Amino acid sequence: MGIVARGTKNRAVDWQVEPSGGEKGMRRDIGRVGLLFAGVGSIIGSGWLFGALTASTIAGPAAILSWIIGGGLILLIGLVYAELGAMFPVSGGVVRYPQYAFGSFASYTTGWITWLAAVTTTPIEVLATLQYATNYVPWLTEVKDGVPVLEPGGYAAAVVLMAVFSLINVLGVRAFARFNTALVWWKLLIIVVVIVAFIVTAFAPDNFSATAGFAPYGADSIFSAIATAGIVFSYLGFRQGVELAGESSNPKRNVPFAVIGSVLLTMIIYTALQVAFIGAVPDKGIAGGWEGLSFDNDFGPLAGLASILGVTWLAIALYADAIISPADTGLIYSATTSRLAYAMGRNGNAPERLTKLNKRGVPWVAVLVTFVVGLFVFLPFPAWQKLVGFITSATVLSFSSGPLVLAALRRQLPEQERPFRLPAGDLIPFLAFYASNLIVYWAGWETNFKLFIAVAIGYVLLVVFQLTGSARKPALEWAAGSWVVPWLVGLAVISFLGGFGKGQDVISFGLSWVVVLLFSAAIFAMAVRTRLVPLEVAKNVERTPTADPEEEA
């Protein structure tokens, strides 16, 4: 890779980075389908097993719109990363792209938030797997104060599962891709079978207008369900196409295909599942309104509905899938989290040992750290649903930097080759940034308060890294990242004053659209204005992907 200076009519010099085509030391063994299935497999985890019921209790039949709108918002964000991922196919791209455009402080902030969300996802999926497995092995979990927690035997099983995921990842990305592809085929098959079985067995069109109509709880419930019913959480796996881009055989072609394809495919599946679920609910289940819908075993609502309908074989298959689906997603996030830690080490604002690769090109130290930190999440802290809200808000918050990076890079490296380029200038990046801020706002103050506390803890760790010399201590480039703090503080204030999740309800539902829009526009303009100069961007891009970590250590 090298930096090339080029003259243009409009400016004395334009900078372009000529990519080398791959990240040194890492194996490029993931093909087109493998990368797509990494995204699809990550998207179809534990969320779909709960989402149809939870969304129905919040929005009624209008939950169908929640899945469509939520998928559309995530697709906007995904389109941004499709262009970035094809342009710079590096592992841990969500963390490294802000480094290119805005420097170390911005990249550390988004990197910490991203890693925090990812490192808690694998153990949560493992926890979901063990909770469902309790149907067959009762000594895995027990219910305390209404919250399923692990028994000693369950904790031991959780450690073993985490260790297995780590081992598969350490063996190399080819083994990971093959194992994951087989599991994804199973997950796609079982969802299609569920949809067909519900429609064929019991489908009542009257359910879509019964009990106060299609949208019994108003428009705000449709958007609240997007953030709190696990809908956005269910789509967030599209990121795998970006995070594993550095290990793809043809990233310029494969990354856009995987990112866009995974969102579109799962949006169709999820919407169809929600339609089938609403149509299959018995009349007596919604006699008191959709908010009171429940089954004898909400632990597995789809299996519970199948049992009520008399489709016993489907209930058995769903209980099996309730173990397989979360386990596969846990495996994928085990790979993703280690790549994020690796990327932060390469950026220089986290310990450099995280960049150590084994002979198979896997960041084994980062995998080990992911395993150890993940074990603490199994302690009986919040319920699964509470952590899902936290992960959703944190992940979307970390994605918010992508649209700003894309807008900045188009000005910083206008001559850079873009195998996939979005039309309409800044329109799609701005809409993606606006969508990200809306989703975080809809998550509510109760969730976001914890998130912003976690961000503050990350800044404490940054100070520790700087003082102890455990990281390379690159220049933090405060000026280029000066938009970060106003953005986070502004979101916190709007969330606190809003009407979602125990906010103060000072900002009404209708007014919130305008407030978040104006706030997003101000931060977008500030970020574009404070971006790094083109030469610094070119140096950042050249420096971070190509240096051999083993030589730097």
XYZ file of C-alpha atoms in Angstrom:
553
model
C 0.000 0.000 0.000
C 1.265 3.484 -0.746
C 0.249 7.136 -0.694
C -0.122 8.870 -4.048
C -0.391 12.648 -4.506
C -2.447 13.792 -7.453
C -3.212 17.253 -8.794
C -6.757 18.227 -9.698
C -8.515 21.224 -11.112
C -10.083 22.164 -7.808
C -7.165 21.698 -5.430
C -3.387 21.556 -5.553
C -3.109 18.010 -4.235
C -5.471 15.091 -3.720
C -4.379 12.080 -1.732
C -5.183 8.507 -2.605
C -4.283 5.345 -0.763
C -3.545 2.325 -2.914
C -4.662 -0.723 -0.916
C -2.576 -3.848 -0.928
C -5.684 -6.032 -1.092
C -5.364 -7.829 2.188
C -4.276 -7.542 5.779
C -0.836 -8.998 6.393
C -0.779 -12.098 8.563
C -4.493 -12.872 8.274
C -5.912 -15.661 6.124
C -8.430 -14.643 3.465
C -10.532 -17.796 3.515
C -14.122 -16.475 3.709
C -15.943 -16.553 0.393
C -19.054 -14.714 -0.766
C -21.594 -17.106 0.734
C -19.499 -17.581 3.861
C -19.443 -13.827 4.512
C -23.177 -13.515 3.788
C -23.928 -16.382 6.145
C -21.731 -14.862 8.849
C -24.119 -11.895 8.748
C -27.308 -13.940 8.442
C -26.195 -16.354 11.172
C -25.414 -13.471 13.490
C -28.738 -11.759 12.784
C -30.774 -14.922 13.399
C -29.904 -15.574 17.035
C -32.048 -15.501 20.133
C -33.889 -12.319 19.100
C -36.264 -13.953 16.615
C -37.415 -16.452 19.256
C -38.777 -13.621 21.427
C -39.313 -10.760 18.966
C -42.684 -11.718 17.483
C -44.362 -12.009 20.890
C -42.688 -8.986 22.493
C -43.358 -6.718 19.517
C -47.011 -7.823 19.443
C -47.531 -6.947 23.109
C -46.099 -3.456 22.497
C -47.596 -2.517 19.118
C -50.261 -5.132 18.345
C -50.588 -6.113 14.654
C -48.731 -2.893 13.769
C -45.590 -4.715 14.909
C -45.386 -5.757 11.258
C -44.531 -2.137 10.466
C -41.960 -2.123 13.272
C -40.006 -4.919 11.566
C -40.181 -3.209 8.180
C -39.230 0.249 9.480
C -36.530 -1.174 11.745
C -35.069 -3.149 8.857
C -35.152 -0.061 6.659
C -33.309 2.036 9.250
C -30.656 -0.627 9.705
C -30.358 -0.960 5.921
C -29.506 2.756 5.707
C -26.670 2.180 8.162
C -25.658 -0.998 6.357
C -25.401 0.823 3.013
C -22.871 3.217 4.540
C -20.729 0.348 5.783
C -21.055 -1.459 2.447
C -19.236 1.441 0.780
C -16.661 1.725 3.559
C -16.077 -2.024 3.780
C -15.522 -2.423 0.053
C -13.207 0.606 -0.010
C -11.128 -0.454 3.019
C -11.561 -4.204 3.716
C -9.873 -4.463 7.123
C -10.744 -6.573 10.155
C -12.577 -4.614 12.841
C -13.603 -1.934 10.357
C -16.276 -0.366 12.586
C -13.459 0.566 14.981
C -10.813 1.489 12.439
C -12.759 3.718 10.049
C -13.185 6.544 12.609
C -9.399 6.406 13.093
C -8.921 7.185 9.410
C -11.207 10.221 9.249
C -11.148 11.664 12.781
C -8.148 10.271 14.615
C -7.526 8.331 17.785
C -9.954 9.940 20.252
C -12.965 9.374 17.990
C -11.890 5.831 17.153
C -11.263 4.943 20.803
C -14.727 6.170 21.800
C -16.560 4.207 19.125
C -14.216 1.251 19.606
C -14.891 1.035 23.326
C -18.659 1.233 22.829
C -18.542 -1.357 20.043
C -16.372 -3.770 21.986
C -18.516 -3.389 25.103
C -21.641 -4.313 23.151
C -19.983 -7.218 21.353
C -18.221 -8.755 24.353
C -21.531 -9.071 26.209
C -23.368 -10.598 23.241
C -21.592 -13.970 23.155
C -22.259 -14.822 26.823
C -25.861 -13.612 26.542
C -26.443 -15.942 23.602
C -24.799 -18.747 25.588
C -27.082 -17.922 28.506
C -30.112 -18.086 26.203
C -28.938 -21.457 24.908
C -28.663 -22.849 28.421
C -31.992 -21.401 29.477
C -33.735 -23.181 26.625
C -31.746 -26.341 27.285
C -33.171 -26.334 30.816
C -36.298 -27.822 29.221
C -34.218 -31.009 28.871
C -31.550 -30.546 31.572
C -33.283 -28.938 34.582
C -30.117 -28.400 36.632
C -28.718 -25.769 34.234
C -30.784 -22.778 35.431
C -33.309 -21.775 38.055
C -35.650 -18.807 38.433
C -34.861 -16.324 41.206
C -37.112 -13.306 41.662
C -38.547 -13.958 38.215
C -35.123 -13.928 36.510
C -33.508 -17.125 35.119
C -29.976 -17.466 36.510
C -27.373 -20.161 36.122
C -27.013 -22.994 38.590
C -23.430 -24.131 39.394
C -23.753 -26.854 36.765
C -25.064 -24.303 34.286
C -22.138 -21.995 34.918
C -19.754 -24.885 34.229
C -21.622 -25.627 30.987
C -21.410 -21.937 30.043
C -17.647 -21.929 30.538
C -17.348 -25.021 28.345
C -19.458 -23.466 25.570
C -17.421 -20.257 25.654
C -14.239 -22.332 25.499
C -15.540 -24.289 22.504
C -16.380 -21.061 20.648
C -12.912 -19.705 21.379
C -11.274 -22.946 20.229
C -13.158 -22.944 16.919
C -12.040 -19.363 16.321
C -8.426 -20.075 17.235
C -8.372 -22.963 14.726
C -8.831 -20.419 11.961
C -11.414 -18.513 9.989
C -11.913 -21.341 7.476
C -13.071 -23.741 10.200
C -15.295 -21.005 11.606
C -16.904 -20.265 8.223
C -17.612 -23.916 7.407
C -19.104 -24.664 10.805
C -21.215 -21.504 10.746
C -22.537 -22.090 7.208
C -23.963 -25.478 8.192
C -25.731 -23.968 11.213
C -27.166 -21.078 9.196
C -28.787 -23.455 6.722
C -30.516 -25.119 9.663
C -31.703 -21.794 11.096
C -33.116 -20.615 7.771
C -34.917 -23.934 7.302
C -36.565 -23.902 10.736
C -37.831 -20.320 10.370
C -39.372 -21.041 6.979
C -41.002 -24.176 8.407
C -42.452 -22.164 11.324
C -43.916 -19.523 8.983
C -45.513 -22.108 6.684
C -46.806 -24.224 9.598
C -48.482 -21.262 11.334
C -50.137 -20.049 8.126
C -51.346 -23.509 7.093
C -52.465 -24.652 10.560
C -54.282 -21.599 11.906
C -54.400 -18.212 10.186
C -57.158 -15.789 11.181
C -57.237 -12.542 9.140
C -59.567 -11.024 11.745
C -56.670 -10.911 14.220
C -55.189 -7.958 12.316
C -58.138 -5.708 13.143
C -59.435 -7.222 16.397
C -59.097 -5.494 19.786
C -58.967 -1.801 18.846
C -57.698 -2.171 15.288
C -54.388 -2.606 13.503
C -52.455 -0.130 15.679
C -54.225 -0.275 19.059
C -51.514 1.595 20.970
C -50.748 4.411 18.565
C -47.856 5.330 16.315
C -45.349 5.823 19.136
C -45.696 2.150 20.108
C -44.554 1.139 16.622
C -41.275 3.006 17.086
C -40.852 2.014 20.711
C -41.059 -1.635 19.661
C -38.221 -1.079 17.188
C -35.777 -0.281 19.988
C -37.176 -2.250 22.933
C -38.750 -5.437 21.541
C -35.498 -6.867 20.221
C -36.220 -5.789 16.634
C -33.091 -3.713 16.071
C -31.167 -6.216 18.187
C -32.286 -8.908 15.747
C -30.824 -7.010 12.761
C -27.476 -5.921 14.193
C -25.555 -8.946 12.917
C -25.117 -7.342 9.467
C -21.869 -5.950 10.864
C -20.091 -9.292 10.430
C -19.625 -8.574 6.739
C -17.608 -5.508 7.739
C -15.761 -6.921 10.755
C -14.507 -9.975 8.832
C -13.767 -8.083 5.589
C -10.004 -8.410 6.091
C -10.390 -12.196 5.935
C -12.620 -12.354 2.866
C -11.342 -13.733 -0.427
C -12.760 -10.866 -2.529
C -13.900 -8.101 -0.161
C -14.642 -5.509 -2.860
C -17.391 -7.779 -4.160
C -18.259 -9.775 -1.058
C -18.696 -7.020 1.556
C -21.566 -5.090 -0.119
C -23.221 -8.396 -1.036
C -22.999 -9.686 2.549
C -24.039 -6.462 4.295
C -26.982 -5.562 2.083
C -28.017 -9.158 1.417
C -28.110 -10.157 5.082
C -30.397 -7.242 6.037
C -32.789 -7.669 3.100
C -33.043 -11.448 3.508
C -33.732 -11.348 7.224
C -36.136 -8.401 6.920
C -38.315 -10.494 4.606
C -38.108 -13.498 6.941
C -38.821 -11.531 10.128
C -41.775 -9.677 8.612
C -43.278 -12.920 7.326
C -42.803 -14.517 10.745
C -44.571 -11.610 12.471
C -47.505 -11.874 10.040
C -47.740 -15.631 10.576
C -47.530 -15.224 14.357
C -50.308 -12.605 14.558
C -52.561 -14.646 12.315
C -52.012 -17.834 14.353
C -52.752 -16.422 17.824
C -55.995 -17.942 19.225
C -58.941 -15.596 19.864
C -58.832 -16.121 23.610
C -55.163 -15.106 23.677
C -56.000 -11.522 22.673
C -59.418 -11.228 24.274
C -58.025 -8.759 26.804
C -55.844 -6.891 24.307
C -52.494 -7.568 22.736
C -50.575 -6.245 25.749
C -51.883 -9.183 27.785
C -50.862 -11.857 25.269
C -48.972 -14.679 26.945
C -48.534 -18.433 26.847
C -48.002 -21.050 29.493
C -44.330 -21.028 28.502
C -43.225 -17.550 27.479
C -39.747 -18.962 27.917
C -40.250 -20.242 24.373
C -43.284 -18.348 22.990
C -43.116 -19.750 19.471
C -42.877 -23.295 20.804
C -45.700 -22.468 23.219
C -47.920 -21.297 20.358
C -47.054 -24.408 18.345
C -48.110 -26.579 21.295
C -51.447 -24.728 21.622
C -52.094 -25.256 17.920
C -51.388 -28.967 18.344
C -48.269 -28.964 16.138
C -46.175 -30.967 18.583
C -43.419 -31.836 16.135
C -42.882 -28.123 15.431
C -42.637 -27.347 19.154
C -39.933 -30.008 19.487
C -38.031 -28.567 16.516
C -38.297 -25.060 17.999
C -36.884 -26.190 21.328
C -33.947 -27.699 19.445
C -33.483 -24.518 17.419
C -33.691 -22.445 20.590
C -30.428 -24.110 21.534
C -28.768 -24.062 18.100
C -29.612 -20.490 16.978
C -28.238 -18.616 20.003
C -25.205 -20.914 20.127
C -24.332 -20.108 16.501
C -24.714 -16.371 17.104
C -22.506 -16.692 20.168
C -19.876 -18.380 18.017
C -19.997 -15.564 15.464
C -19.751 -12.804 18.074
C -16.816 -14.603 19.659
C -15.019 -14.089 16.335
C -16.226 -10.501 15.933
C -15.286 -9.342 19.435
C -11.731 -10.607 19.090
C -11.387 -8.698 15.780
C -12.599 -5.520 17.456
C -10.017 -5.870 20.214
C -7.410 -6.579 17.545
C -8.418 -3.412 15.658
C -8.171 -1.258 18.778
C -4.685 -2.626 19.387
C -3.732 -1.819 15.785
C -5.071 1.713 16.223
C -2.678 2.104 19.155
C -5.244 3.113 21.780
C -5.495 -0.325 23.441
C -2.772 -2.783 24.566
C -0.677 -3.861 21.597
C -0.615 -7.512 22.653
C -4.165 -7.753 21.353
C -2.701 -7.742 17.819
C -0.769 -11.011 18.271
C -1.649 -13.542 15.560
C -1.167 -17.300 15.654
C 0.068 -19.393 12.718
C -3.468 -19.533 11.333
C -3.731 -15.729 11.223
C -6.122 -15.485 14.187
C -5.704 -12.796 16.925
C -5.410 -15.400 19.681
C -4.712 -12.966 22.533
C -7.866 -11.031 21.642
C -9.815 -14.315 21.563
C -8.487 -15.163 25.033
C -9.444 -11.739 26.425
C -12.928 -12.088 24.926
C -13.306 -15.471 26.638
C -12.174 -14.256 30.064
C -14.213 -11.032 30.084
C -17.274 -12.870 28.797
C -17.279 -15.192 31.801
C -18.156 -12.295 34.122
C -21.371 -11.590 32.204
C -22.777 -14.917 33.374
C -23.014 -13.642 36.909
C -26.665 -13.005 37.805
C -26.828 -9.323 36.966
C -29.719 -8.019 34.778
C -32.205 -10.195 32.955
C -31.631 -11.153 29.314
C -34.157 -8.572 28.112
C -32.447 -5.721 30.010
C -29.067 -6.540 28.506
C -30.588 -6.801 25.034
C -31.721 -3.182 25.318
C -28.255 -2.122 26.440
C -26.542 -4.002 23.616
C -28.943 -2.539 21.039
C -28.334 1.025 22.146
C -24.562 0.547 22.439
C -24.178 -1.115 19.052
C -26.283 1.444 17.201
C -24.377 4.226 18.965
C -21.109 2.760 17.707
C -22.516 2.479 14.167
C -23.406 6.180 14.235
C -19.831 7.163 13.429
C -19.911 5.340 10.068
C -22.067 7.898 8.236
C -19.871 10.724 9.538
C -16.738 8.861 8.425
C -18.158 8.306 4.946
C -19.084 11.979 4.535
C -15.627 13.028 5.732
C -13.689 10.539 3.579
C -15.494 11.660 0.444
C -13.967 15.084 1.065
C -10.607 13.823 2.356
C -9.915 11.125 -0.264
C -12.113 12.058 -3.242
C -9.911 10.093 -5.656
C -10.015 6.876 -3.618
C -11.319 3.850 -5.504
C -14.847 2.975 -4.352
C -15.978 -0.403 -5.719
C -19.422 0.277 -4.232
C -20.556 3.898 -4.139
C -23.808 5.287 -2.768
C -25.622 7.916 -4.842
C -27.071 11.280 -3.738
C -24.015 12.709 -1.985
C -24.489 13.207 1.765
C -28.201 12.298 1.766
C -27.918 8.600 2.660
C -25.090 9.100 5.197
C -27.092 11.844 6.928
C -30.283 9.766 6.980
C -28.275 6.861 8.413
C -26.861 9.111 11.162
C -30.354 10.456 11.893
C -31.730 6.904 12.027
C -28.988 5.847 14.465
C -29.749 8.711 16.821
C -33.482 7.987 16.662
C -32.971 4.324 17.574
C -30.815 5.252 20.550
C -33.440 7.804 21.633
C -36.253 5.238 21.355
C -34.325 2.876 23.645
C -35.200 5.264 26.478
C -33.423 6.929 29.358
C -33.487 3.867 31.616
C -31.262 2.010 29.137
C -29.214 4.951 27.878
C -28.273 6.097 31.373
C -26.358 2.848 31.857
C -24.800 3.192 28.432
C -23.418 6.667 29.046
C -22.017 5.534 32.409
C -20.224 2.746 30.533
C -18.823 5.307 28.066
C -17.450 7.325 31.000
C -15.736 4.186 32.343
C -14.127 3.761 28.931
C -12.600 7.226 29.171
C -11.156 6.312 32.572
C -9.502 3.285 30.942
C -8.143 5.527 28.176
C -6.410 7.649 30.797
C -4.974 4.474 32.369
C -3.669 3.279 28.989
C -2.059 6.655 28.387
C -0.417 6.893 31.820
C 0.830 3.302 32.015
C 2.128 3.102 28.457
C 0.244 -0.161 27.808
C -0.800 1.245 24.423
C 1.310 3.023 21.789
C -0.233 6.360 22.806
C -0.832 7.920 19.379
C -1.824 11.564 19.223
C -5.473 11.735 20.280
C -6.228 14.432 17.686
C -8.737 16.228 19.888
C -9.664 18.831 17.302
C -10.731 16.310 14.655
C -12.733 14.393 17.256
C -14.188 17.458 18.959
C -17.702 16.519 17.791
C -17.729 13.329 19.893
C -18.392 14.825 23.342
C -21.152 17.257 22.201
C -22.778 14.346 20.373
C -22.783 12.030 23.403
C -23.812 14.749 25.866
C -26.539 15.995 23.528
C -27.963 12.494 23.078
C -27.956 11.991 26.846
C -29.834 15.252 27.437
C -32.415 14.530 24.708
C -32.911 11.013 26.056
C -33.353 12.333 29.594
C -35.923 14.916 28.469
C -37.732 12.501 26.148
C -40.768 10.323 26.696
C -39.213 6.870 26.296
C -37.871 4.595 29.036
C -38.624 6.701 32.128
C -37.533 9.985 30.587
C -38.961 13.279 31.835
C -41.463 13.462 28.955
C -40.634 17.114 28.315
C -40.128 16.381 24.617
C -43.322 15.018 23.070
C -43.351 12.156 20.576
C -44.020 14.451 17.610
C -41.503 17.086 18.677
C -38.785 14.465 19.206
C -38.537 13.863 15.443
C -37.670 17.523 14.894
C -35.333 17.793 17.890
C -33.316 14.731 16.894
C -33.262 15.890 13.261
C -31.847 19.330 14.112
C -29.396 17.826 16.591
C -28.206 15.261 14.016
C -27.729 17.972 11.394
C -25.632 20.092 13.780
C -23.337 17.198 14.770
C -23.065 16.018 11.151
C -21.950 19.480 10.025
C -19.529 19.806 12.949
C -17.902 16.437 12.252
C -17.447 17.181 8.560
C -15.931 20.581 9.388
C -13.469 19.287 12.009
C -12.230 16.257 9.984
C -8.531 15.511 9.596
C -6.608 16.960 6.651
C -6.198 14.590 3.678
C -2.510 13.851 4.254
C -3.146 12.698 7.834
C -5.994 10.498 6.637
C -3.804 8.903 3.993
C -1.119 8.220 6.589
C -3.665 6.661 8.979
C -5.036 4.395 6.264
C -1.562 3.372 5.136
C -0.301 2.760 8.671
C -3.049 0.713 10.299
C -3.838 -2.080 7.841
C -0.424 -3.163 6.583
C 2.158 -3.174 9.350
C 2.870 -6.708 10.558
C 1.753 -6.941 14.193
C 4.436 -9.499 14.950
C 7.111 -7.045 13.828
C 5.640 -4.186 15.856
C 5.265 -6.168 19.099
